[in-house]
mmCIF file of C-alpha atoms in Angstrom:
data_model
loop_
_atom_site.group_PDB
_atom_site.id
_atom_site.type_symbol
_atom_site.label_atom_id
_atom_site.label_comp_id
_atom_site.label_asym_id
_atom_site.label_seq_id
_atom_site.Cartn_x
_atom_site.Cartn_y
_atom_site.Cartn_z
ATOM 1 C CA MET S 1 -102.710 71.272 -11.929
ATOM 2 C CA PRO S 2 -102.513 72.920 -15.392
ATOM 3 C CA ILE S 3 -100.902 75.980 -13.794
ATOM 4 C CA LEU S 4 -98.309 73.761 -12.119
ATOM 5 C CA MET S 5 -97.578 72.068 -15.452
ATOM 6 C CA LEU S 6 -97.328 75.471 -17.156
ATOM 7 C CA ILE S 7 -94.791 76.639 -14.576
ATOM 8 C CA LEU S 8 -92.847 73.363 -14.733
ATOM 9 C CA LEU S 9 -92.634 73.380 -18.539
ATOM 10 C CA THR S 10 -91.607 77.041 -18.514
ATOM 11 C CA LEU S 11 -88.835 76.307 -16.013
ATOM 12 C CA VAL S 12 -87.673 73.387 -18.145
ATOM 13 C CA TRP S 13 -87.562 75.710 -21.152
ATOM 14 C CA LEU S 14 -85.529 78.290 -19.226
ATOM 15 C CA ALA S 15 -83.113 75.623 -18.001
ATOM 16 C CA ILE S 16 -82.647 74.080 -21.441
ATOM 17 C CA SER S 17 -82.192 77.413 -23.194
ATOM 18 C CA ALA S 18 -79.938 78.684 -20.360
ATOM 19 C CA THR S 19 -81.234 82.196 -20.977
ATOM 20 C CA TRP S 20 -82.974 83.714 -17.971
ATOM 21 C CA THR S 21 -84.348 86.865 -19.609
ATOM 22 C CA LEU S 22 -87.844 88.319 -19.611
ATOM 23 C CA PRO S 23 -88.407 87.760 -23.378
ATOM 24 C CA ASN S 24 -87.248 84.155 -23.025
ATOM 25 C CA LEU S 25 -89.585 83.714 -20.046
ATOM 26 C CA PHE S 26 -92.515 84.872 -22.177
ATOM 27 C CA LEU S 27 -91.413 82.594 -25.010
ATOM 28 C CA GLY S 28 -91.241 79.697 -22.534
ATOM 29 C CA LEU S 29 -94.727 80.488 -21.238
ATOM 30 C CA LEU S 30 -96.056 80.625 -24.796
ATOM 31 C CA LEU S 31 -94.423 77.318 -25.714
ATOM 32 C CA ALA S 32 -95.612 75.644 -22.495
ATOM 33 C CA ALA S 33 -99.176 76.863 -23.052
ATOM 34 C CA THR S 34 -99.068 75.612 -26.658
ATOM 35 C CA VAL S 35 -97.772 72.197 -25.599
ATOM 36 C CA LEU S 36 -100.449 71.884 -22.912
ATOM 37 C CA PHE S 37 -103.151 72.909 -25.373
ATOM 38 C CA ILE S 38 -101.959 70.363 -27.952
ATOM 39 C CA VAL S 39 -101.704 67.563 -25.413
ATOM 40 C CA ARG S 40 -105.154 68.345 -23.981
ATOM 41 C CA HIS S 41 -106.672 68.514 -27.430
ATOM 42 C CA HIS S 42 -104.900 65.372 -28.614
ATOM 43 C CA LEU S 43 -105.832 63.282 -25.593
ATOM 44 C CA GLY S 44 -109.348 64.671 -25.438
ATOM 45 C CA THR S 45 -109.143 65.179 -21.665
ATOM 46 C CA PRO S 46 -108.104 68.106 -19.517
ATOM 47 C CA VAL S 47 -104.397 68.245 -18.817
ATOM 48 C CA SER S 48 -103.613 67.018 -15.343
ATOM 49 C CA ILE S 49 -101.048 64.865 -13.671
ATOM 50 C CA ARG S 50 -102.911 62.000 -12.100
ATOM 51 C CA ARG S 51 -99.821 60.210 -10.913
ATOM 52 C CA PRO S 52 -97.048 62.718 -10.294
ATOM 53 C CA ARG S 53 -94.900 60.238 -8.354
ATOM 54 C CA LYS S 54 -95.045 57.657 -11.147
ATOM 55 C CA ILE S 55 -94.151 60.286 -13.732
ATOM 56 C CA LEU S 56 -91.174 61.337 -11.619
ATOM 57 C CA VAL S 57 -90.126 57.682 -11.376
ATOM 58 C CA LEU S 58 -90.377 57.410 -15.182
ATOM 59 C CA LEU S 59 -88.155 60.479 -15.544
ATOM 60 C CA ALA S 60 -85.674 59.045 -13.035
ATOM 61 C CA VAL S 61 -85.557 55.698 -14.873
ATOM 62 C CA PHE S 62 -84.983 57.581 -18.124
ATOM 63 C CA ALA S 63 -82.162 59.630 -16.558
ATOM 64 C CA VAL S 64 -80.438 56.488 -15.235
ATOM 65 C CA GLU S 65 -80.792 54.669 -18.570
ATOM 66 C CA LEU S 66 -79.530 57.756 -20.371
ATOM 67 C CA MET S 67 -76.384 57.867 -18.227
ATOM 68 C CA LYS S 68 -75.770 54.124 -18.630
ATOM 69 C CA SER S 69 -76.193 54.361 -22.397
ATOM 70 C CA VAL S 70 -73.908 57.369 -22.668
ATOM 71 C CA TRP S 71 -71.244 55.449 -20.735
ATOM 72 C CA ASN S 72 -71.606 52.389 -22.988
ATOM 73 C CA VAL S 73 -71.335 54.475 -26.163
ATOM 74 C CA VAL S 74 -68.299 56.344 -24.799
ATOM 75 C CA LYS S 75 -66.633 53.006 -24.042
ATOM 76 C CA ALA S 76 -67.405 51.771 -27.555
ATOM 77 C CA VAL S 77 -65.954 54.925 -29.120
ATOM 78 C CA LEU S 78 -62.825 55.055 -26.982
ATOM 79 C CA LYS S 79 -62.100 51.361 -27.362
ATOM 80 C CA PRO S 80 -62.702 50.568 -31.035
ATOM 81 C CA THR S 81 -61.752 46.922 -30.483
ATOM 82 C CA MET S 82 -64.840 46.506 -28.285
ATOM 83 C CA ASP S 83 -67.081 43.840 -29.727
ATOM 84 C CA VAL S 84 -70.341 45.504 -30.773
ATOM 85 C CA SER S 85 -72.965 43.950 -32.967
ATOM 86 C CA PRO S 86 -75.325 46.578 -34.370
ATOM 87 C CA GLY S 87 -78.647 45.343 -35.619
ATOM 88 C CA ILE S 88 -82.412 45.641 -35.807
ATOM 89 C CA ILE S 89 -84.763 44.482 -33.050
ATOM 90 C CA ILE S 90 -88.491 44.001 -33.448
ATOM 91 C CA TYR S 91 -90.103 44.960 -30.143
ATOM 92 C CA PRO S 92 -93.683 43.823 -29.331
ATOM 93 C CA LEU S 93 -95.683 46.629 -27.725
ATOM 94 C CA GLN S 94 -98.003 46.381 -24.743
ATOM 95 C CA LEU S 95 -98.810 50.084 -25.103
ATOM 96 C CA LYS S 96 -101.968 50.990 -26.976
ATOM 97 C CA SER S 97 -102.355 54.771 -27.196
ATOM 98 C CA ASP S 98 -100.501 56.852 -29.758
ATOM 99 C CA PHE S 99 -99.185 59.077 -26.956
ATOM 100 C CA GLN S 100 -97.700 56.130 -25.061
ATOM 101 C CA ILE S 101 -96.151 54.607 -28.192
ATOM 102 C CA ALA S 102 -94.687 57.967 -29.239
ATOM 103 C CA LEU S 103 -93.302 58.530 -25.744
ATOM 104 C CA LEU S 104 -91.625 55.104 -25.713
ATOM 105 C CA GLY S 105 -90.241 55.605 -29.223
ATOM 106 C CA ASN S 106 -88.827 58.998 -28.300
ATOM 107 C CA MET S 107 -87.295 57.734 -25.054
ATOM 108 C CA ILE S 108 -85.591 54.918 -26.968
ATOM 109 C CA THR S 109 -84.340 57.341 -29.630
ATOM 110 C CA LEU S 110 -83.057 59.821 -27.030
ATOM 111 C CA THR S 111 -81.029 57.050 -25.393
ATOM 112 C CA PRO S 112 -77.609 56.872 -27.097
ATOM 113 C CA GLY S 113 -76.956 53.628 -28.933
ATOM 114 C CA THR S 114 -80.602 53.018 -29.846
ATOM 115 C CA LEU S 115 -82.936 54.478 -32.429
ATOM 116 C CA THR S 116 -86.614 53.861 -33.067
ATOM 117 C CA VAL S 117 -86.791 53.284 -36.806
ATOM 118 C CA ASP S 118 -90.492 52.571 -37.331
ATOM 119 C CA VAL S 119 -93.811 51.552 -35.832
ATOM 120 C CA THR S 120 -95.680 48.790 -37.630
ATOM 121 C CA SER S 121 -98.898 49.859 -39.330
ATOM 122 C CA ASP S 122 -101.001 47.959 -36.768
ATOM 123 C CA ARG S 123 -99.083 49.711 -33.921
ATOM 124 C CA SER S 124 -98.183 46.374 -32.342
ATOM 125 C CA HIS S 125 -94.378 46.509 -32.757
ATOM 126 C CA LEU S 126 -91.510 48.979 -32.791
ATOM 127 C CA VAL S 127 -88.558 48.516 -35.109
ATOM 128 C CA ILE S 128 -85.435 49.533 -33.182
ATOM 129 C CA HIS S 129 -81.831 49.855 -34.302
ATOM 130 C CA ALA S 130 -79.378 49.116 -31.486
ATOM 131 C CA LEU S 131 -75.630 49.537 -31.330
ATOM 132 C CA ASP S 132 -75.303 46.196 -29.548
ATOM 133 C CA CYS S 133 -77.667 43.390 -30.565
ATOM 134 C CA ARG S 134 -75.708 40.432 -29.220
ATOM 135 C CA ASP S 135 -78.647 39.614 -26.926
ATOM 136 C CA PRO S 136 -81.862 40.987 -28.471
ATOM 137 C CA ASP S 137 -84.039 39.248 -25.864
ATOM 138 C CA ALA S 138 -82.190 41.043 -23.060
ATOM 139 C CA THR S 139 -82.710 44.357 -24.867
ATOM 140 C CA ARG S 140 -86.425 43.623 -25.215
ATOM 141 C CA ARG S 141 -86.644 42.726 -21.501
ATOM 142 C CA ASP S 142 -84.816 45.922 -20.554
ATOM 143 C CA ILE S 143 -87.278 48.041 -22.537
ATOM 144 C CA GLN S 144 -90.271 46.110 -21.237
ATOM 145 C CA ASN S 145 -89.228 46.208 -17.566
ATOM 146 C CA GLY S 146 -87.924 49.769 -17.773
ATOM 147 C CA PHE S 147 -89.476 52.357 -20.053
ATOM 148 C CA GLU S 148 -92.615 50.521 -21.142
ATOM 149 C CA ARG S 149 -93.677 49.407 -17.662
ATOM 150 C CA ARG S 150 -93.092 52.889 -16.242
ATOM 151 C CA ILE S 151 -95.061 54.497 -19.087
ATOM 152 C CA LEU S 152 -97.962 52.122 -18.439
ATOM 153 C CA GLU S 153 -97.901 52.962 -14.737
ATOM 154 C CA ALA S 154 -97.694 56.714 -15.296
ATOM 155 C CA PHE S 155 -100.171 57.067 -18.159
ATOM 156 C CA GLU S 156 -102.830 54.361 -17.845
#
């Protein structure tokens, strides 16, 4: 499976950079190999995808949430009279590993309208800034039933 991951990460690099040249291919291979080495070293286990379907579901959930968030931010920008209530949410974590917490924090930050501000020193809560905090409990439920649950399923 490491070869499959190397190829997949290289293809992602080529797609993101939109440059399909031989030097860029080698750069992508080098970056993919470095990422795989770091992840393997950091997790202390060989790199492998144990649950490829669950990881694909996580990526799909992220893509859907990304599109919904982009739409909500566009609406807020185009209609300045829209009632938004920015604020800070303290989110209790079920995740335990640094990798899982970092992944959740990054997914939240990459979603427009939200930003992971901090992780508490005991790694039990995330501090999140949201564009719309009218219903913080609903936001917490969305994160818990979306990103966090899918991360737990994919990376137990």
